[in-house]
Amino acid sequence: MTDRLRISLQKKGRLAEDSFDLLRKCGLRFSIRGGGLLARVKNMPVDLLLVRDDDIPSFVANNASDIGIVGENVLVEEQLSSKSPLNAKITMRLGFSRCKLCLAASTTGKVQSPADLNGTRIATTYPGVTARYLAEQGLDAKLVEMKGAVELAPSIGIAESICDLVSSGATLEANGLAAFETILESEAVLIQSDRELSPAKADILAKLMNRIDGVLKSAETKYIMLNAPKDAIEAITDLLPGSDAPTIMPLAGQGDLVAMQAVCTEKVFWETLEGLKALGARAILVLPIEKMMS
Ligand code: ATP
Ligand code: ZN
């Protein structure tokens, strides 16, 4: 039997779709149907273990899977709340599912800043990270552990503040709350234990990580094509965001113009295009790059 790399992923929720999407962009073909725990990748020796996100760090630590994709917030929380240190660490940051773990309270209540937390109650689903913050800051507050709907805690009178994940802040606002402190910033991460993989699995993982790297890079990278006056070549090259030497080609029948093409590894904003145009560039095209390998 061939060695198959097993990846733990969130089955359903805020991480799930983007994780599946990333793997599909890496060329993995699979279908997630019904309530199955395991999905087989058809064109690579990889199996997907579909679970709740909270279980992913311990599955990786206990060898139920080789690697996992999980929110950094969940990894840190599981590390802090597990009895013995978990053998799971970040191998790669994935850039999606960015959010923050914040302290928040009613805009009209008595808790408006971290110093006001002393002697109060904080409702949270992240007791480990919250307790670590309180200890680091020398604050003394009681934690009220909840499994969800933390934002309701102040209005039902079980806590003066909450510690919860925030992305836009809309949920907080809808409940009359506002964040006053960020205690952790998070994004999706690839995690692994420090156990050595079999050579076959290590090969698959190396290939997968190389592809993930390519997908992440190509998301920001664009191919720019434009026509430019010869005397503006230098100024235009300076303005192209994060590009190496551009390709420069003559244009038939137009002695004073050249065609320029470059790969830009940083975000290309409208302002950049306006700047290029002001330097005399015309017929500017910005194209997405589907795959990259260097
Ligand atoms: P499960 O049923 O798997 O336990 P859950 O309810 O604990 O799921 P989700 O709400 O699906 O978790 O969130 C999963 C992860 O997505 C979070 O741990 C966090 O890393 C990230 N996340 C949470 N909220 C947001 C958000 N508003 N924007 C972006 N990412 C978020
Ligand atoms: Zn969860």
Short mmCIF file of C-alpha atoms and ligand atoms in Angstrom, two decimals:
data_model
loop_
_atom_site.label_atom_id
_atom_site.label_comp_id
_atom_site.label_asym_id
_atom_site.label_seq_id
_atom_site.Cartn_x
_atom_site.Cartn_y
_atom_site.Cartn_z
CA MET A 1 0.00 0.00 0.00
CA THR A 2 1.30 3.44 -0.83
CA ASP A 3 1.87 5.95 1.90
CA ARG A 4 -0.81 8.63 1.83
CA LEU A 5 -0.36 12.02 3.45
CA ARG A 6 -3.30 12.76 5.73
CA ILE A 7 -4.45 16.35 6.19
CA SER A 8 -6.95 17.44 8.86
CA LEU A 9 -9.31 20.15 7.72
CA GLN A 10 -12.35 21.86 9.18
CA LYS A 11 -15.40 20.01 7.85
CA LYS A 12 -17.81 22.94 7.88
CA GLY A 13 -17.41 26.55 8.96
CA ARG A 14 -15.43 29.68 8.27
CA LEU A 15 -12.16 27.91 7.45
CA ALA A 16 -13.57 25.05 5.42
CA GLU A 17 -14.30 26.59 2.02
CA ASP A 18 -11.04 28.56 1.81
CA SER A 19 -9.06 25.48 2.84
CA PHE A 20 -10.73 23.34 0.16
CA ASP A 21 -10.22 26.15 -2.32
CA LEU A 22 -6.49 26.38 -1.57
CA LEU A 23 -6.02 22.62 -2.03
CA ARG A 24 -7.98 22.66 -5.29
CA LYS A 25 -5.80 25.50 -6.56
CA CYS A 26 -2.83 23.26 -5.73
CA GLY A 27 -4.27 20.76 -8.18
CA LEU A 28 -5.81 18.29 -5.71
CA ARG A 29 -9.03 16.72 -6.98
CA PHE A 30 -11.55 15.55 -4.40
CA SER A 31 -15.21 15.79 -3.56
CA ILE A 32 -16.68 16.58 -0.17
CA ARG A 33 -20.05 14.92 -0.03
CA GLY A 34 -22.35 13.78 2.72
CA GLY A 35 -21.18 13.18 6.25
CA GLY A 36 -17.97 11.28 5.49
CA LEU A 37 -15.01 11.74 7.80
CA LEU A 38 -12.43 10.93 5.16
CA ALA A 39 -12.20 12.23 1.58
CA ARG A 40 -9.75 10.68 -0.82
CA VAL A 41 -7.80 12.87 -3.20
CA LYS A 42 -8.09 11.23 -6.61
CA ASN A 43 -4.92 12.37 -8.29
CA MET A 44 -2.40 12.45 -5.42
CA PRO A 45 -1.61 10.15 -2.47
CA VAL A 46 -3.43 12.44 -0.03
CA ASP A 47 -6.44 11.86 2.26
CA LEU A 48 -8.48 14.62 3.87
CA LEU A 49 -9.73 14.10 7.41
CA LEU A 50 -12.80 16.32 7.88
CA VAL A 51 -13.31 17.34 11.49
CA ARG A 52 -14.20 20.18 13.89
CA ASP A 53 -11.48 22.80 13.93
CA ASP A 54 -10.87 22.45 17.69
CA ASP A 55 -9.76 18.83 17.20
CA ILE A 56 -7.16 19.60 14.53
CA PRO A 57 -4.16 20.49 16.76
CA SER A 58 -4.52 17.34 18.87
CA PHE A 59 -5.09 15.14 15.79
CA VAL A 60 -1.81 16.41 14.39
CA ALA A 61 -0.08 16.05 17.77
CA ASN A 62 -1.38 12.49 18.25
CA ASN A 63 -0.60 11.28 14.73
CA ALA A 64 -4.23 10.91 13.62
CA SER A 65 -3.12 13.12 10.73
CA ASP A 66 0.24 14.27 9.39
CA ILE A 67 -0.61 17.93 8.92
CA GLY A 68 -3.59 20.21 9.44
CA ILE A 69 -5.03 23.55 8.41
CA VAL A 70 -6.42 25.53 11.32
CA GLY A 71 -6.84 29.07 12.65
CA GLU A 72 -3.78 30.19 14.61
CA ASN A 73 -6.21 31.22 17.37
CA VAL A 74 -7.36 27.61 17.75
CA LEU A 75 -3.80 26.27 17.74
CA VAL A 76 -2.72 28.72 20.47
CA GLU A 77 -5.85 28.06 22.54
CA GLU A 78 -5.44 24.29 22.35
CA GLN A 79 -1.76 24.65 23.28
CA LEU A 80 -2.57 26.77 26.31
CA SER A 81 -5.53 24.75 27.53
CA SER A 82 -4.08 21.26 27.01
CA LYS A 83 -2.65 19.55 30.09
CA SER A 84 0.66 18.68 28.46
CA PRO A 85 2.29 20.61 25.58
CA LEU A 86 0.85 19.58 22.19
CA ASN A 87 3.29 18.37 19.57
CA ALA A 88 1.99 20.73 16.88
CA LYS A 89 3.60 23.82 15.41
CA ILE A 90 3.17 26.22 12.52
CA THR A 91 4.95 25.20 9.29
CA MET A 92 3.43 27.80 7.01
CA ARG A 93 1.16 30.85 7.25
CA LEU A 94 -1.66 30.78 4.74
CA GLY A 95 -2.94 34.36 4.73
CA PHE A 96 -6.69 33.68 4.77
CA SER A 97 -9.28 33.75 7.60
CA ARG A 98 -7.62 36.74 9.19
CA CYS A 99 -9.29 37.78 12.42
CA LYS A 100 -8.43 39.14 15.85
CA LEU A 101 -9.22 37.99 19.34
CA CYS A 102 -10.42 41.10 21.14
CA LEU A 103 -11.69 42.23 24.49
CA ALA A 104 -14.96 44.10 24.09
CA ALA A 105 -17.56 45.64 26.33
CA SER A 106 -20.67 47.78 26.29
CA THR A 107 -19.88 51.30 25.15
CA THR A 108 -21.82 52.62 28.16
CA GLY A 109 -20.67 50.18 30.86
CA LYS A 110 -17.97 50.45 33.50
CA VAL A 111 -15.33 48.49 31.55
CA GLN A 112 -13.78 50.74 28.92
CA SER A 113 -10.11 49.75 29.07
CA PRO A 114 -7.96 46.81 30.25
CA ALA A 115 -7.37 48.45 33.65
CA ASP A 116 -11.13 48.37 34.31
CA LEU A 117 -11.16 44.55 34.08
CA ASN A 118 -9.97 44.01 37.67
CA GLY A 119 -12.70 42.34 39.74
CA THR A 120 -15.03 41.86 36.75
CA ARG A 121 -16.16 38.83 34.69
CA ILE A 122 -15.07 38.11 31.10
CA ALA A 123 -17.12 35.71 28.94
CA THR A 124 -15.12 33.78 26.34
CA THR A 125 -14.67 30.61 24.33
CA TYR A 126 -10.90 31.23 24.56
CA PRO A 127 -10.11 30.74 28.26
CA GLY A 128 -6.48 29.76 27.63
CA VAL A 129 -5.50 32.82 25.58
CA THR A 130 -7.55 35.16 27.78
CA ALA A 131 -5.98 33.83 30.99
CA ARG A 132 -2.49 34.19 29.50
CA TYR A 133 -3.24 37.83 28.62
CA LEU A 134 -4.56 38.59 32.11
CA ALA A 135 -1.48 37.02 33.72
CA GLU A 136 0.90 38.91 31.42
CA GLN A 137 -0.84 42.20 32.20
CA GLY A 138 -1.12 41.51 35.93
CA LEU A 139 -4.91 41.82 35.78
CA ASP A 140 -7.34 39.95 37.98
CA ALA A 141 -10.69 39.01 36.39
CA LYS A 142 -12.92 35.95 36.47
CA LEU A 143 -13.42 33.94 33.27
CA VAL A 144 -16.90 32.77 32.30
CA GLU A 145 -16.40 29.95 29.79
CA MET A 146 -19.00 29.66 27.06
CA LYS A 147 -19.34 27.44 23.97
CA GLY A 148 -20.78 30.15 21.73
CA ALA A 149 -22.98 33.29 21.53
CA VAL A 150 -20.46 35.07 23.74
CA GLU A 151 -21.62 38.47 22.50
CA LEU A 152 -24.88 38.00 24.43
CA ALA A 153 -23.15 37.60 27.81
CA PRO A 154 -23.12 41.30 28.84
CA SER A 155 -26.80 41.87 28.00
CA ILE A 156 -27.94 38.81 29.97
CA GLY A 157 -25.84 39.89 32.92
CA ILE A 158 -23.33 37.05 33.21
CA ALA A 159 -20.22 39.12 32.39
CA GLU A 160 -19.12 42.74 32.12
CA SER A 161 -16.99 42.12 29.03
CA ILE A 162 -16.20 39.46 26.45
CA CYS A 163 -13.12 38.12 24.71
CA ASP A 164 -14.10 37.00 21.22
CA LEU A 165 -13.03 36.81 17.58
CA VAL A 166 -13.63 39.95 15.58
CA SER A 167 -13.25 40.60 11.87
CA SER A 168 -15.43 43.55 10.81
CA GLY A 169 -16.83 44.39 14.24
CA ALA A 170 -20.42 44.29 12.94
CA THR A 171 -21.53 41.56 15.38
CA LEU A 172 -20.13 43.53 18.31
CA GLU A 173 -21.85 46.70 17.16
CA ALA A 174 -25.18 44.94 16.70
CA ASN A 175 -24.96 43.94 20.37
CA GLY A 176 -23.99 47.40 21.64
CA LEU A 177 -20.37 46.33 22.22
CA ALA A 178 -17.04 47.78 21.11
CA ALA A 179 -13.54 46.28 21.16
CA PHE A 180 -11.04 48.03 23.41
CA GLU A 181 -8.04 45.68 23.19
CA THR A 182 -6.64 43.10 20.74
CA ILE A 183 -5.00 40.16 22.46
CA LEU A 184 -4.17 37.94 19.46
CA GLU A 185 -4.04 38.32 15.67
CA SER A 186 -4.79 35.21 13.69
CA GLU A 187 -4.80 33.70 10.22
CA ALA A 188 -5.10 30.17 8.84
CA VAL A 189 -1.90 28.17 9.29
CA LEU A 190 -0.51 24.82 8.20
CA ILE A 191 0.54 22.80 11.23
CA GLN A 192 2.72 19.75 11.70
CA SER A 193 4.24 17.79 14.56
CA ASP A 194 8.00 17.32 14.90
CA ARG A 195 7.71 13.59 14.16
CA GLU A 196 9.63 12.61 11.07
CA LEU A 197 7.49 11.66 8.05
CA SER A 198 8.22 8.61 5.90
CA PRO A 199 10.27 9.58 2.82
CA ALA A 200 7.19 9.10 0.61
CA LYS A 201 5.03 11.38 2.77
CA ALA A 202 7.82 13.94 3.11
CA ASP A 203 7.99 14.09 -0.69
CA ILE A 204 4.25 14.69 -1.01
CA LEU A 205 4.37 17.37 1.67
CA ALA A 206 7.31 19.14 0.03
CA LYS A 207 5.47 19.14 -3.29
CA LEU A 208 2.27 20.39 -1.67
CA MET A 209 4.05 23.19 0.21
CA ASN A 210 5.80 24.27 -2.96
CA ARG A 211 2.44 24.48 -4.71
CA ILE A 212 0.83 26.36 -1.80
CA ASP A 213 3.69 28.82 -1.96
CA GLY A 214 3.04 29.28 -5.68
CA VAL A 215 -0.69 29.79 -5.12
CA LEU A 216 -0.11 32.37 -2.37
CA LYS A 217 2.44 34.26 -4.45
CA SER A 218 0.37 34.26 -7.63
CA ALA A 219 -2.64 35.66 -5.75
CA GLU A 220 -0.88 39.04 -5.49
CA THR A 221 1.28 38.75 -8.57
CA LYS A 222 0.16 40.33 -11.83
CA TYR A 223 1.54 40.53 -15.32
CA ILE A 224 1.62 44.10 -16.63
CA MET A 225 1.84 44.99 -20.30
CA LEU A 226 1.99 48.55 -21.61
CA ASN A 227 3.34 50.76 -24.37
CA ALA A 228 5.74 53.48 -23.29
CA PRO A 229 7.73 56.37 -24.77
CA LYS A 230 11.40 55.33 -24.97
CA ASP A 231 12.56 58.22 -22.78
CA ALA A 232 10.20 57.12 -19.94
CA ILE A 233 11.48 53.52 -19.69
CA GLU A 234 13.52 54.17 -16.56
CA ALA A 235 10.82 56.10 -14.68
CA ILE A 236 8.21 53.49 -15.58
CA THR A 237 10.48 50.63 -14.45
CA ASP A 238 10.90 52.37 -11.09
CA LEU A 239 7.13 52.59 -10.66
CA LEU A 240 6.31 48.94 -11.42
CA PRO A 241 5.65 47.39 -7.99
CA GLY A 242 8.06 44.63 -7.01
CA SER A 243 9.17 43.67 -10.50
CA ASP A 244 12.53 42.52 -11.82
CA ALA A 245 13.92 43.85 -15.07
CA PRO A 246 10.99 44.29 -17.49
CA THR A 247 11.06 42.89 -21.02
CA ILE A 248 11.32 45.70 -23.57
CA MET A 249 10.41 45.21 -27.23
CA PRO A 250 10.22 47.50 -30.24
CA LEU A 251 6.81 48.33 -31.70
CA ALA A 252 6.48 47.99 -35.46
CA GLY A 253 6.35 51.36 -37.18
CA GLN A 254 6.54 53.40 -33.96
CA GLY A 255 10.17 54.40 -33.44
CA ASP A 256 9.65 56.42 -30.28
CA LEU A 257 7.52 53.80 -28.49
CA VAL A 258 8.36 50.42 -26.93
CA ALA A 259 6.24 47.62 -25.47
CA MET A 260 7.08 46.78 -21.84
CA GLN A 261 6.09 43.63 -19.95
CA ALA A 262 6.81 42.76 -16.33
CA VAL A 263 5.78 40.44 -13.53
CA CYS A 264 4.78 42.51 -10.49
CA THR A 265 5.00 40.66 -7.20
CA GLU A 266 3.17 43.28 -5.17
CA LYS A 267 -0.37 44.53 -5.35
CA VAL A 268 -1.06 46.73 -8.37
CA PHE A 269 -3.32 49.60 -7.29
CA TRP A 270 -5.30 52.01 -9.46
CA GLU A 271 -2.89 54.71 -8.22
CA THR A 272 -0.01 52.80 -9.81
CA LEU A 273 -1.81 52.71 -13.16
CA GLU A 274 -2.57 56.43 -12.94
CA GLY A 275 1.12 57.08 -12.20
CA LEU A 276 2.17 54.97 -15.21
CA LYS A 277 -0.26 56.85 -17.42
CA ALA A 278 1.08 60.19 -16.19
CA LEU A 279 4.55 59.06 -17.31
CA GLY A 280 3.23 58.49 -20.83
CA ALA A 281 2.36 54.78 -20.66
CA ARG A 282 -0.59 53.75 -22.84
CA ALA A 283 -2.62 50.58 -23.52
CA ILE A 284 -1.91 49.35 -19.98
CA LEU A 285 -3.06 45.79 -19.28
CA VAL A 286 -2.93 44.05 -15.89
CA LEU A 287 -3.36 40.27 -16.14
CA PRO A 288 -3.76 37.69 -13.39
CA ILE A 289 -1.15 34.94 -13.17
CA GLU A 290 -2.66 31.54 -12.64
CA LYS A 291 0.36 29.52 -11.55
CA MET A 292 3.96 30.26 -10.64
CA MET A 293 7.02 28.18 -9.92
CA SER A 294 10.48 29.59 -9.51
P1 ATP B 1 -16.29 24.04 14.39
O1 ATP B 1 -17.68 23.57 14.22
O2 ATP B 1 -15.35 23.42 13.37
O3 ATP B 1 -15.77 23.92 15.81
P2 ATP B 1 -16.33 26.91 14.92
O4 ATP B 1 -17.73 27.35 15.09
O5 ATP B 1 -15.47 26.73 16.13
O6 ATP B 1 -16.28 25.61 14.00
P3 ATP B 1 -15.90 28.92 12.84
O7 ATP B 1 -16.84 29.98 13.27
O8 ATP B 1 -16.24 28.13 11.62
O9 ATP B 1 -15.51 27.94 14.04
O10 ATP B 1 -14.47 29.60 12.64
C1 ATP B 1 -13.35 28.82 12.31
C2 ATP B 1 -12.12 29.69 12.29
O11 ATP B 1 -12.25 30.70 11.31
C3 ATP B 1 -11.87 30.47 13.59
O12 ATP B 1 -11.24 29.71 14.57
C4 ATP B 1 -10.99 31.59 13.09
O13 ATP B 1 -9.65 31.17 12.91
C5 ATP B 1 -11.59 31.88 11.73
N1 ATP B 1 -12.60 32.95 11.85
C6 ATP B 1 -13.52 33.12 12.80
N2 ATP B 1 -14.25 34.20 12.61
C7 ATP B 1 -13.80 34.75 11.51
C8 ATP B 1 -14.16 35.87 10.77
N3 ATP B 1 -15.15 36.66 11.15
N4 ATP B 1 -13.48 36.13 9.65
C9 ATP B 1 -12.49 35.34 9.25
N5 ATP B 1 -12.08 34.25 9.91
C10 ATP B 1 -12.73 33.95 11.02
ZN ZN B 2 -14.52 25.17 16.76
#
